[in-house]
Amino acid sequence: MSATAEHIARYNFAYLDEQTKRMIRRAILKAISIPGYQVPFASREMPMPYGWGTGGVQVTASIIGPDDVLKVIDQGADDTTNAVSIRAFFQTVADVATTTETGKATIIQTRHRIPEESLTAGQVLVYQVPIPEPLRFLEPRETETRKMHALEEYGLMHVKLYEDIARHGHIATTYAYPVKVEGRYVMDPSPTPKFDNPKMHMSPALQLFGAGREKRIYAVPPFTRVESLDFEDHPFQVQTFEEPCALCGGTGTYLDEVVLDDRGGRMFVCSDTDYCEKRQASASALLGEEDAR
Amino acid sequence: MNLDAATIEGHFTDPVLDAQATFRALTDVMARPGTRAENFPVANPPAPLSSQAGAVALALCDADTPIWLDSALREESAIGGWLAFQTGAPIVREPAEAHFAFVANPANLPALENFGQGSQEFPDRSATLVLQVETLSRGEQLRLEGPGIETAAMLAPHPLPRHFIEQWAQNRARFPRGIDLVLVSAEGVAALPRTTTISKEG
């Protein structure tokens, strides 16, 4: 037995026991057939603290197979602690191939960004979700929010967005911006910047959401309508950036602000590291060709 | 329960990875109504429970999921024994109590509304029906629309429950409550989640 195989043999494949996986798999199938509805599930303790993506990890562990290629991003980056450790976790317990390239991944587990590169039909995007209930900060009682979803009573959410407008002149919600799925359920898209909301609409990829501490799984099937809530006179708008990315020169991507010194120096760079690196590589390849001429 | 060889045998060759492959194939077809999963892992349950239906049971059923069997499957006592031994799932007589229903003869299926629909608060507490059909391509052409389908998809399963189009329209109208269907055949496996709208082609 090789060292890796020995290592894996101490766990069941993909860490979770089979009965847990069946329970989560049943929840995922119901979530797919009721888009945007939060399916309760018996979330397990995982070998990482709540808030580090235990929900996403349980969803990924339940769907992943030996042929999958896994990518994990944390705020768009492949090289941050959360992303690196979750990738290492699945390399250890499921012996799967991993990648940082969006196009090569079959499963992408994400914490709060959707890759800039368009997703394709074979891909599954797994979101780590802290608070799955979009109405939770408006109504703390689960019994009440459940009834509000049952009755499709979402007036409170519109009042919240209206109060934004009354106070700030525009809808000031910039992340975890509520969406309506297939004209029925109001859903929290996890704390992604609202910049990413349009990517959820009619995406060819399957989107699964796992909230470990709150014990909820929900889904958006491919080619499903996902509309950001707004008003006729205050239509939904995504944020725009004045400058291009300082590294790749890209426009139309979501940028992170990087503070450079203590004298106000700063730069804006793509939050999606894979996208940015690819653009830099193709730009330098192009430069190389020009030099050769 | 009779513990003969047919009861004990017939599980997946590789229980962990075959269950994963079965689930993943079901996820794909449930998320994309009208598509078919063709390489379904093989299970060997006693006839007339089919290999594909057996694989669904092995992948998803356990002590937490009461199973209902239609009369064609109930009459064959080896099937109840096989499901009990392999999955630990209780077999129930009342359709409304079942989380999963396995159906060898869809044409004789009781009305869909007899199965668990879930509640308006908990629509996920609804039944999944696994129908064994002869074909997914040679029956009457059905036009599918809804989530998971870019514009429209076609599926032609046969046989189907009586007045299926009308029954399905009622099921669709009950959304978010309703049942979900998995159609298994030797041609592959397809699924119809409750969100799919079905109309006759032409």
GROMACS .gro file of C-alpha atoms in nm, chain A residues 9-271:
model
  263
    9ALA     CA    1  -0.754   0.414   0.450
   10ARG     CA    2  -0.786   0.576   0.790
   11TYR     CA    3  -1.095   0.760   0.669
   12ASN     CA    4  -1.398   0.672   0.467
   13PHE     CA    5  -1.368   0.817   0.116
   14ALA     CA    6  -1.425   1.194   0.138
   15TYR     CA    7  -1.419   1.186   0.519
   16LEU     CA    8  -1.794   1.160   0.589
   17ASP     CA    9  -1.951   0.823   0.672
   18GLU     CA   10  -2.190   0.677   0.416
   19GLN     CA   11  -2.509   0.738   0.615
   20THR     CA   12  -2.424   1.106   0.653
   21LYS     CA   13  -2.353   1.132   0.282
   22ARG     CA   14  -2.689   0.971   0.198
   23MET     CA   15  -2.868   1.219   0.423
   24ILE     CA   16  -2.687   1.514   0.263
   25ARG     CA   17  -2.740   1.373  -0.087
   26ARG     CA   18  -3.114   1.343  -0.029
   27ALA     CA   19  -3.115   1.706   0.091
   28ILE     CA   20  -2.925   1.816  -0.220
   29LEU     CA   21  -3.171   1.642  -0.454
   30LYS     CA   22  -3.469   1.807  -0.280
   31ALA     CA   23  -3.286   2.141  -0.288
   32ILE     CA   24  -3.245   2.107  -0.665
   33SER     CA   25  -3.614   2.032  -0.712
   34ILE     CA   26  -3.719   2.333  -0.498
   35PRO     CA   27  -3.481   2.607  -0.620
   36GLY     CA   28  -3.396   2.864  -0.354
   37TYR     CA   29  -3.567   2.678  -0.068
   38GLN     CA   30  -3.344   2.604   0.231
   39VAL     CA   31  -3.352   2.230   0.308
   40PRO     CA   32  -3.271   2.152   0.674
   41PHE     CA   33  -3.004   1.886   0.715
   42ALA     CA   34  -2.825   1.717   1.004
   43SER     CA   35  -2.498   1.906   0.974
   44ARG     CA   36  -2.199   1.724   1.120
   45GLU     CA   37  -1.900   1.853   1.306
   46MET     CA   38  -1.610   1.881   1.069
   47PRO     CA   39  -1.241   1.900   1.151
   48MET     CA   40  -1.249   2.279   1.117
   49PRO     CA   41  -1.437   2.549   1.305
   50TYR     CA   42  -1.776   2.685   1.205
   51GLY     CA   43  -1.724   2.983   0.982
   52TRP     CA   44  -1.448   2.813   0.789
   53GLY     CA   45  -1.680   2.652   0.540
   54THR     CA   46  -1.813   2.344   0.717
   55GLY     CA   47  -2.134   2.359   0.513
   56GLY     CA   48  -1.955   2.386   0.182
   57VAL     CA   49  -1.713   2.113   0.284
   58GLN     CA   50  -1.997   1.875   0.370
   59VAL     CA   51  -2.167   1.942   0.036
   60THR     CA   52  -1.840   1.892  -0.152
   61ALA     CA   53  -1.763   1.574   0.045
   62SER     CA   54  -2.104   1.433  -0.049
   63ILE     CA   55  -2.080   1.500  -0.420
   64ILE     CA   56  -1.710   1.450  -0.491
   65GLY     CA   57  -1.587   1.140  -0.673
   66PRO     CA   58  -1.240   1.014  -0.765
   67ASP     CA   59  -1.264   1.164  -1.117
   68ASP     CA   60  -1.341   1.515  -0.999
   69VAL     CA   61  -1.102   1.806  -1.019
   70LEU     CA   62  -1.144   2.044  -0.728
   71LYS     CA   63  -1.079   2.417  -0.713
   72VAL     CA   64  -1.128   2.613  -0.391
   73ILE     CA   65  -1.139   2.991  -0.375
   74ASP     CA   66  -1.151   3.231  -0.086
   75GLN     CA   67  -1.262   3.580  -0.193
   76GLY     CA   68  -1.155   3.489  -0.546
   77ALA     CA   69  -0.807   3.377  -0.443
   78ASP     CA   70  -0.670   3.023  -0.468
   79ASP     CA   71  -0.378   3.088  -0.236
   80THR     CA   72  -0.533   3.203   0.090
   81THR     CA   73  -0.543   2.994   0.409
   82ASN     CA   74  -0.902   2.877   0.380
   83ALA     CA   75  -0.867   2.777   0.016
   84VAL     CA   76  -0.534   2.603   0.061
   85SER     CA   77  -0.643   2.404   0.366
   86ILE     CA   78  -0.975   2.290   0.217
   87ARG     CA   79  -0.795   2.184  -0.101
   88ALA     CA   80  -0.539   1.993   0.108
   89PHE     CA   81  -0.821   1.836   0.309
   90PHE     CA   82  -0.981   1.682   0.000
   91GLN     CA   83  -0.647   1.577  -0.141
   92THR     CA   84  -0.595   1.383   0.182
   93VAL     CA   85  -0.940   1.232   0.236
   94ALA     CA   86  -1.055   1.181  -0.124
   95ASP     CA   87  -0.727   1.171  -0.315
   96VAL     CA   88  -0.876   1.394  -0.585
   97ALA     CA   89  -0.692   1.610  -0.833
   98THR     CA   90  -0.697   1.980  -0.757
   99THR     CA   91  -0.647   2.282  -0.976
  100THR     CA   92  -0.648   2.658  -0.958
  101GLU     CA   93  -0.774   2.692  -1.314
  102THR     CA   94  -1.144   2.766  -1.333
  103GLY     CA   95  -1.184   2.597  -1.671
  104LYS     CA   96  -1.030   2.269  -1.557
  105ALA     CA   97  -1.232   2.226  -1.236
  106THR     CA   98  -1.543   2.009  -1.213
  107ILE     CA   99  -1.623   2.124  -0.860
  108ILE     CA  100  -1.543   2.475  -0.740
  109GLN     CA  101  -1.594   2.540  -0.372
  110THR     CA  102  -1.617   2.910  -0.308
  111ARG     CA  103  -1.629   3.151  -0.026
  112HIS     CA  104  -1.799   3.465  -0.148
  113ARG     CA  105  -1.697   3.508  -0.511
  114ILE     CA  106  -1.805   3.363  -0.844
  115PRO     CA  107  -1.513   3.318  -1.086
  116GLU     CA  108  -1.486   3.580  -1.361
  117GLU     CA  109  -1.449   3.311  -1.629
  118SER     CA  110  -1.788   3.181  -1.742
  119LEU     CA  111  -1.879   2.847  -1.590
  120THR     CA  112  -1.980   2.552  -1.806
  121ALA     CA  113  -2.243   2.280  -1.798
  122GLY     CA  114  -2.039   2.010  -1.629
  123GLN     CA  115  -1.935   2.226  -1.335
  124VAL     CA  116  -2.074   2.247  -0.984
  125LEU     CA  117  -2.021   2.563  -0.780
  126VAL     CA  118  -2.040   2.497  -0.403
  127TYR     CA  119  -2.089   2.806  -0.186
  128GLN     CA  120  -1.991   2.830   0.178
  129VAL     CA  121  -2.276   3.011   0.350
  130PRO     CA  122  -2.266   3.174   0.696
  131ILE     CA  123  -2.630   3.291   0.733
  132PRO     CA  124  -2.858   3.121   0.478
  133GLU     CA  125  -3.176   3.301   0.583
  134PRO     CA  126  -3.208   3.631   0.392
  135LEU     CA  127  -3.481   3.747   0.633
  136ARG     CA  128  -3.288   3.663   0.950
  137PHE     CA  129  -3.174   4.016   1.035
  138LEU     CA  130  -3.526   4.144   0.976
  139GLU     CA  131  -3.702   3.867   1.170
  140PRO     CA  132  -3.497   3.662   1.417
  141ARG     CA  133  -3.755   3.385   1.474
  142GLU     CA  134  -3.713   3.080   1.252
  143THR     CA  135  -4.084   2.993   1.291
  144GLU     CA  136  -4.174   3.332   1.146
  145THR     CA  137  -3.926   3.338   0.859
  146ARG     CA  138  -4.035   2.987   0.764
  147LYS     CA  139  -4.395   3.105   0.750
  148MET     CA  140  -4.293   3.410   0.546
  149HIS     CA  141  -4.127   3.183   0.288
  150ALA     CA  142  -4.431   2.953   0.291
  151LEU     CA  143  -4.667   3.245   0.223
  152GLU     CA  144  -4.424   3.414  -0.016
  153GLU     CA  145  -4.444   3.717   0.209
  154TYR     CA  146  -4.136   3.919   0.125
  155GLY     CA  147  -4.266   4.271   0.188
  156LEU     CA  148  -4.022   4.314   0.477
  157MET     CA  149  -3.727   4.269   0.244
  158HIS     CA  150  -3.856   4.538   0.011
  159VAL     CA  151  -3.905   4.767   0.310
  160LYS     CA  152  -3.541   4.712   0.403
  161LEU     CA  153  -3.426   4.802   0.051
  162TYR     CA  154  -3.662   5.102   0.053
  163GLU     CA  155  -3.514   5.222   0.383
  164ASP     CA  156  -3.172   5.205   0.216
  165ILE     CA  157  -3.300   5.440  -0.052
  166ALA     CA  158  -3.467   5.672   0.199
  167ARG     CA  159  -3.146   5.697   0.401
  168HIS     CA  160  -2.875   5.691   0.133
  169GLY     CA  161  -3.054   5.778  -0.188
  170HIS     CA  162  -2.971   5.439  -0.336
  171ILE     CA  163  -2.983   5.071  -0.235
  172ALA     CA  164  -2.676   5.052  -0.011
  173THR     CA  165  -2.665   4.673   0.019
  174THR     CA  166  -2.343   4.573  -0.155
  175TYR     CA  167  -2.300   4.205  -0.061
  176ALA     CA  168  -2.537   3.921   0.030
  177TYR     CA  169  -2.777   4.112  -0.195
  178PRO     CA  170  -3.109   3.925  -0.187
  179VAL     CA  171  -3.226   3.747  -0.501
  180LYS     CA  172  -3.552   3.586  -0.608
  181VAL     CA  173  -3.511   3.241  -0.756
  182GLU     CA  174  -3.740   3.135  -1.040
  183GLY     CA  175  -3.993   3.395  -0.928
  184ARG     CA  176  -4.065   3.220  -0.597
  185TYR     CA  177  -3.811   3.201  -0.314
  186VAL     CA  178  -3.608   3.494  -0.189
  187MET     CA  179  -3.259   3.361  -0.131
  188ASP     CA  180  -2.935   3.479   0.023
  189PRO     CA  181  -2.663   3.436  -0.240
  190SER     CA  182  -2.408   3.410   0.049
  191PRO     CA  183  -2.195   3.720   0.112
  192THR     CA  184  -2.077   3.749  -0.248
  193PRO     CA  185  -2.043   4.107  -0.372
  194LYS     CA  186  -2.358   4.207  -0.559
  195PHE     CA  187  -2.123   4.238  -0.857
  196ASP     CA  188  -2.153   3.859  -0.888
  197ASN     CA  189  -2.533   3.838  -0.868
  198PRO     CA  190  -2.588   3.860  -1.247
  199LYS     CA  191  -2.359   3.557  -1.295
  200MET     CA  192  -2.605   3.340  -1.102
  201HIS     CA  193  -2.885   3.411  -1.348
  202MET     CA  194  -2.927   3.136  -1.610
  203SER     CA  195  -2.582   2.995  -1.530
  204PRO     CA  196  -2.504   2.668  -1.712
  205ALA     CA  197  -2.345   2.535  -1.391
  206LEU     CA  198  -2.524   2.380  -1.095
  207GLN     CA  199  -2.497   2.599  -0.783
  208LEU     CA  200  -2.516   2.436  -0.439
  209PHE     CA  201  -2.511   2.624  -0.108
  210GLY     CA  202  -2.410   2.472   0.226
  211ALA     CA  203  -2.449   2.636   0.568
  212GLY     CA  204  -2.291   2.413   0.833
  213ARG     CA  205  -2.366   2.598   1.154
  214GLU     CA  206  -2.718   2.689   1.042
  215LYS     CA  207  -2.776   2.338   0.901
  216ARG     CA  208  -2.924   2.434   0.566
  217ILE     CA  209  -2.859   2.329   0.207
  218TYR     CA  210  -3.008   2.506  -0.094
  219ALA     CA  211  -2.955   2.506  -0.466
  220VAL     CA  212  -2.996   2.689  -0.792
  221PRO     CA  213  -3.018   2.445  -1.086
  222PRO     CA  214  -2.859   2.542  -1.418
  223PHE     CA  215  -3.059   2.779  -1.641
  224THR     CA  216  -3.269   2.911  -1.356
  225ARG     CA  217  -3.388   3.268  -1.324
  226VAL     CA  218  -3.210   3.453  -1.044
  227GLU     CA  219  -3.327   3.812  -1.013
  228SER     CA  220  -3.183   4.065  -0.771
  229LEU     CA  221  -3.460   4.245  -0.584
  230ASP     CA  222  -3.506   4.608  -0.679
  231PHE     CA  223  -3.761   4.878  -0.761
  232GLU     CA  224  -3.873   5.007  -1.101
  233ASP     CA  225  -3.730   5.352  -1.024
  234HIS     CA  226  -3.424   5.211  -0.850
  235PRO     CA  227  -3.315   4.922  -1.070
  236PHE     CA  228  -3.047   4.682  -0.951
  237GLN     CA  229  -2.699   4.797  -1.046
  238VAL     CA  230  -2.359   4.642  -0.989
  239GLN     CA  231  -2.066   4.846  -0.869
  240THR     CA  232  -1.815   4.965  -1.128
  241PHE     CA  233  -1.449   5.045  -1.085
  242GLU     CA  234  -1.287   5.357  -1.225
  243GLU     CA  235  -0.944   5.206  -1.276
  244PRO     CA  236  -0.847   4.881  -1.444
  245CYS     CA  237  -0.668   4.606  -1.250
  246ALA     CA  238  -0.316   4.727  -1.162
  247LEU     CA  239  -0.165   4.387  -1.245
  248CYS     CA  240  -0.343   4.263  -1.558
  249GLY     CA  241  -0.506   4.582  -1.682
  250GLY     CA  242  -0.841   4.407  -1.694
  251THR     CA  243  -1.164   4.603  -1.681
  252GLY     CA  244  -1.504   4.469  -1.589
  253THR     CA  245  -1.372   4.247  -1.312
  254TYR     CA  246  -1.422   4.273  -0.939
  255LEU     CA  247  -1.127   4.448  -0.778
  256ASP     CA  248  -0.972   4.425  -0.431
  257GLU     CA  249  -0.810   4.728  -0.274
  258VAL     CA  250  -0.452   4.664  -0.164
  259VAL     CA  251  -0.294   4.915   0.073
  260LEU     CA  252   0.071   4.966  -0.021
  261ASP     CA  253   0.213   5.196   0.245
  262ASP     CA  254   0.109   5.424   0.529
  263ARG     CA  255   0.098   5.736   0.311
  264GLY     CA  256  -0.224   5.657   0.131
  265GLY     CA  257  -0.067   5.448  -0.145
  266ARG     CA  258  -0.299   5.179  -0.274
  267MET     CA  259  -0.374   4.974  -0.579
  268PHE     CA  260  -0.671   4.785  -0.710
  269VAL     CA  261  -0.621   4.430  -0.835
  270CYS     CA  262  -0.849   4.151  -0.959
  271SER     CA  263  -0.996   3.950  -0.673
   0.00000   0.00000   0.00000
